[in-house]
Short mmCIF file of C-alpha atoms in Angstrom, two decimals:
data_model
loop_
_atom_site.label_atom_id
_atom_site.label_comp_id
_atom_site.label_asym_id
_atom_site.label_seq_id
_atom_site.Cartn_x
_atom_site.Cartn_y
_atom_site.Cartn_z
CA GLY A 206 -36.94 93.03 216.16
CA GLU A 207 -37.06 92.29 219.86
CA ASN A 208 -39.23 94.33 222.22
CA VAL A 209 -38.85 94.14 225.99
CA GLU A 210 -41.46 95.58 228.34
CA GLN A 211 -40.72 96.10 232.03
CA HIS A 212 -43.05 96.72 234.97
CA PRO A 213 -43.44 98.51 237.27
CA SER A 214 -41.58 101.70 236.43
CA THR A 215 -41.27 102.58 240.14
CA LEU A 216 -41.44 100.36 243.20
CA SER A 217 -41.24 101.36 246.84
CA VAL A 218 -40.88 98.73 249.57
CA GLN A 219 -40.06 98.66 253.26
CA GLU A 220 -36.68 97.32 254.33
CA GLY A 221 -36.90 93.57 254.77
CA ASP A 222 -39.79 93.13 252.32
CA SER A 223 -39.48 91.40 248.96
CA ALA A 224 -39.46 93.15 245.58
CA VAL A 225 -40.51 91.68 242.24
CA ILE A 226 -39.87 93.20 238.82
CA LYS A 227 -41.38 91.65 235.70
CA CYS A 228 -40.41 91.70 232.05
CA THR A 229 -41.92 90.31 228.87
CA TYR A 230 -40.19 89.84 225.54
CA SER A 231 -41.47 89.38 222.01
CA ASP A 232 -38.82 87.40 220.10
CA SER A 233 -39.10 83.66 220.73
CA ALA A 234 -35.49 83.30 219.54
CA SER A 235 -34.16 85.23 222.56
CA ASN A 236 -32.20 82.90 224.81
CA TYR A 237 -30.21 85.10 227.21
CA PHE A 238 -31.79 87.32 229.89
CA PRO A 239 -29.55 89.46 232.11
CA TRP A 240 -30.54 91.88 234.86
CA TYR A 241 -28.55 95.03 235.52
CA LYS A 242 -28.47 97.39 238.50
CA GLN A 243 -27.65 101.02 237.88
CA GLU A 244 -26.77 103.38 240.70
CA LEU A 245 -26.92 107.12 240.26
CA GLY A 246 -24.15 108.42 238.00
CA LYS A 247 -22.77 104.97 237.20
CA GLY A 248 -22.94 102.46 234.40
CA PRO A 249 -25.19 99.37 234.59
CA GLN A 250 -23.73 96.41 236.50
CA LEU A 251 -24.80 92.82 235.94
CA ILE A 252 -26.42 91.29 239.01
CA ILE A 253 -27.75 88.01 237.65
CA ASP A 254 -28.54 86.38 234.32
CA ILE A 255 -30.38 83.33 233.04
CA ARG A 256 -30.28 81.32 229.83
CA SER A 257 -33.26 79.70 228.17
CA ASN A 258 -32.34 76.16 229.18
CA VAL A 259 -32.89 77.05 232.85
CA GLY A 260 -36.16 77.99 234.59
CA GLU A 261 -34.77 79.58 237.75
CA LYS A 262 -31.47 80.82 239.12
CA LYS A 263 -30.60 82.10 242.59
CA ASP A 264 -27.71 84.07 244.02
CA GLN A 265 -28.11 84.81 247.74
CA ARG A 266 -31.03 87.29 248.04
CA ILE A 267 -31.58 87.58 244.29
CA ALA A 268 -33.40 85.15 242.02
CA VAL A 269 -34.57 85.21 238.43
CA THR A 270 -37.32 83.06 236.93
CA LEU A 271 -38.00 82.43 233.26
CA ASN A 272 -41.20 81.22 231.57
CA LYS A 273 -40.31 80.64 227.93
CA THR A 274 -43.82 79.63 226.94
CA ALA A 275 -45.28 82.90 228.18
CA LYS A 276 -42.15 84.91 227.29
CA HIS A 277 -41.92 86.27 230.83
CA PHE A 278 -38.97 86.63 233.18
CA SER A 279 -38.85 88.17 236.63
CA LEU A 280 -36.35 89.43 239.20
CA HIS A 281 -37.01 88.65 242.85
CA ILE A 282 -35.11 90.40 245.65
CA THR A 283 -35.77 89.11 249.17
CA GLU A 284 -34.95 90.80 252.50
CA THR A 285 -34.43 94.13 250.77
CA GLN A 286 -31.90 96.59 252.17
CA PRO A 287 -31.49 100.36 251.60
CA GLU A 288 -28.42 99.66 249.43
CA ASP A 289 -30.70 97.79 247.01
CA SER A 290 -32.19 101.16 246.04
CA ALA A 291 -31.29 101.75 242.39
CA VAL A 292 -32.68 101.46 238.86
CA TYR A 293 -32.97 97.89 237.60
CA PHE A 294 -33.01 96.94 233.92
CA CYS A 295 -33.96 93.67 232.30
CA ALA A 296 -32.64 92.77 228.85
CA ALA A 297 -32.87 90.04 226.24
CA SER A 298 -30.72 88.82 223.39
CA ASN A 299 -29.93 85.77 221.30
CA THR A 300 -26.71 84.40 219.95
CA GLY A 301 -27.44 85.64 216.44
CA ARG A 302 -28.44 89.17 217.45
CA ARG A 303 -25.56 89.57 219.93
CA ALA A 304 -26.60 92.98 221.25
CA LEU A 305 -29.02 93.43 224.14
CA THR A 306 -32.52 94.90 223.98
CA PHE A 307 -33.30 96.61 227.28
CA GLY A 308 -36.51 97.23 229.17
CA SER A 309 -37.26 100.80 230.24
CA GLY A 310 -36.12 100.30 233.84
CA THR A 311 -37.62 100.09 237.35
CA ARG A 312 -36.65 102.56 240.04
CA LEU A 313 -36.61 100.62 243.33
CA GLN A 314 -36.71 102.57 246.58
CA VAL A 315 -36.17 100.66 249.82
CA GLN A 316 -37.46 102.63 252.80
CA PRO A 317 -35.50 102.13 256.06
CA ASN B 115 -7.58 95.63 235.39
CA ALA B 116 -9.72 98.73 234.70
CA GLY B 117 -12.50 96.98 232.74
CA VAL B 118 -14.22 99.43 230.37
CA THR B 119 -13.08 103.05 230.42
CA GLN B 120 -14.69 106.02 228.69
CA THR B 121 -13.53 109.56 228.01
CA PRO B 122 -14.59 112.25 228.52
CA LYS B 123 -16.92 111.99 231.54
CA PHE B 124 -18.81 115.18 230.65
CA GLN B 125 -19.03 117.32 227.54
CA VAL B 126 -20.99 120.38 226.48
CA LEU B 127 -21.27 121.07 222.74
CA LYS B 128 -22.95 123.69 220.63
CA THR B 129 -25.24 122.60 217.82
CA GLY B 130 -23.17 121.71 214.76
CA GLN B 131 -19.95 120.96 216.62
CA SER B 132 -18.28 117.57 216.30
CA MET B 133 -16.70 115.32 218.87
CA THR B 134 -15.45 111.79 219.41
CA LEU B 135 -16.24 109.66 222.45
CA GLN B 136 -13.51 107.21 223.32
CA CYS B 137 -13.90 103.73 224.79
CA ALA B 138 -11.30 101.13 225.71
CA GLN B 139 -11.46 97.71 227.35
CA ASP B 140 -8.71 95.55 228.83
CA MET B 141 -10.64 92.26 229.08
CA ASN B 142 -9.58 90.95 225.65
CA HIS B 143 -13.21 90.97 224.51
CA ASN B 144 -14.05 90.59 220.84
CA SER B 145 -17.34 92.48 220.90
CA MET B 146 -17.93 96.14 221.77
CA TYR B 147 -21.06 98.28 221.82
CA TRP B 148 -22.28 101.86 222.07
CA TYR B 149 -25.62 102.62 223.76
CA ARG B 150 -27.41 105.83 224.61
CA GLN B 151 -29.61 106.24 227.67
CA ASP B 152 -32.48 108.70 227.78
CA PRO B 153 -34.93 109.19 230.66
CA GLY B 154 -37.67 106.56 230.70
CA MET B 155 -36.33 104.75 227.63
CA GLY B 156 -33.72 102.35 228.96
CA LEU B 157 -30.59 101.87 226.88
CA ARG B 158 -30.76 101.82 223.10
CA LEU B 159 -28.06 100.38 220.87
CA ILE B 160 -26.38 102.83 218.50
CA TYR B 161 -23.66 100.67 216.91
CA TYR B 162 -21.80 97.52 217.74
CA SER B 163 -18.65 95.74 216.64
CA ALA B 164 -18.77 91.95 216.79
CA SER B 165 -15.04 91.69 216.21
CA GLU B 166 -12.07 93.81 215.20
CA GLY B 167 -12.62 95.20 211.71
CA THR B 168 -16.42 94.91 211.69
CA THR B 169 -19.16 97.34 212.70
CA ASP B 170 -22.94 97.16 212.44
CA LYS B 171 -25.83 99.55 212.99
CA GLY B 172 -28.06 99.20 215.99
CA GLU B 173 -31.48 100.64 216.75
CA VAL B 174 -30.58 104.37 216.60
CA PRO B 175 -27.51 104.90 214.33
CA ASN B 176 -28.51 108.13 212.59
CA GLY B 177 -26.13 111.03 213.27
CA TYR B 178 -23.31 108.78 214.52
CA ASN B 179 -20.27 107.02 213.12
CA VAL B 180 -17.98 104.50 214.79
CA SER B 181 -14.45 103.19 214.41
CA ARG B 182 -13.09 99.95 215.82
CA LEU B 183 -9.52 101.13 216.04
CA ASN B 184 -8.15 97.81 217.32
CA LYS B 185 -9.37 95.04 219.62
CA ARG B 186 -9.24 97.32 222.68
CA GLU B 187 -10.72 100.56 221.37
CA PHE B 188 -14.09 101.53 219.90
CA SER B 189 -14.88 105.21 219.30
CA LEU B 190 -18.16 106.99 218.61
CA ARG B 191 -18.20 110.19 216.54
CA LEU B 192 -20.83 112.89 216.27
CA GLU B 193 -20.09 114.82 213.08
CA SER B 194 -22.62 117.63 213.60
CA ALA B 195 -24.16 117.53 217.06
CA ALA B 196 -27.88 118.21 217.51
CA PRO B 197 -29.86 118.90 220.73
CA SER B 198 -31.59 115.51 220.22
CA GLN B 199 -28.22 113.87 220.87
CA THR B 200 -28.17 115.16 224.45
CA SER B 201 -27.93 111.92 226.37
CA VAL B 202 -25.73 109.65 228.45
CA TYR B 203 -23.58 107.38 226.30
CA PHE B 204 -22.37 103.99 227.49
CA CYS B 205 -19.80 101.74 225.96
CA ALA B 206 -19.83 98.01 226.71
CA SER B 207 -17.78 94.96 225.80
CA SER B 208 -18.25 91.21 225.90
CA ALA B 209 -16.82 87.91 224.86
CA VAL B 210 -18.89 86.42 222.04
CA GLY B 211 -22.37 85.56 223.34
CA GLU B 212 -21.45 86.36 226.92
CA THR B 213 -22.16 89.01 229.54
CA GLN B 214 -21.77 92.66 228.56
CA TYR B 215 -19.72 94.87 230.87
CA PHE B 216 -20.42 98.59 230.84
CA GLY B 217 -18.23 101.66 231.28
CA PRO B 218 -19.10 104.59 233.56
CA GLY B 219 -20.68 106.67 230.78
CA THR B 220 -20.21 110.02 229.07
CA ARG B 221 -22.76 112.74 229.80
CA LEU B 222 -23.28 114.92 226.73
CA LEU B 223 -25.23 118.16 226.55
CA VAL B 224 -25.83 119.76 223.16
CA LEU B 225 -27.02 123.36 223.31
#
């Protein structure tokens, strides 16, 4: 089955700096890669996703890049703000498998 | 439009007790899922239902049963709770092949 590895497990940045979280996946058939943000005591919320026919996608301060050859995808947050502090999860799936396989999460702390 | 709702929010059980976690969605999604979240392990799939009337095992199904009651509702049952089932349980739903939307979770403690 699919295996998703996520790094780093914790990340601390100063407000205004950029943050990068990286994930690798094992199943070459995976074609959908969402990123979720989870705040304390809440369920995960989708922040951005990318499909395998696209190499990069941006939404304001957030961007995701995908390297299918290397089976890597990354989340980039620019101009970080204290409200970006949360746990971020990457995930992967394919049409046939339907369900998501999650990485282990990255706790991002943005210092004011 | 409430999205995905889960009940209860919190539950404490004694070993051997049974309980059912309820999940409902109002987005007319075909697919529904149950995940558990443990510290440092992300979310792991317990069971999913691709459409009304079908259910399939996920990564960690042992000790659980599910029922897809209708298109809106998908319940998770623990027949004989064990301390290893202490976790946070999330329900999610999606249109086929599309984004999964998660509920707020049920926090379960088994003593």
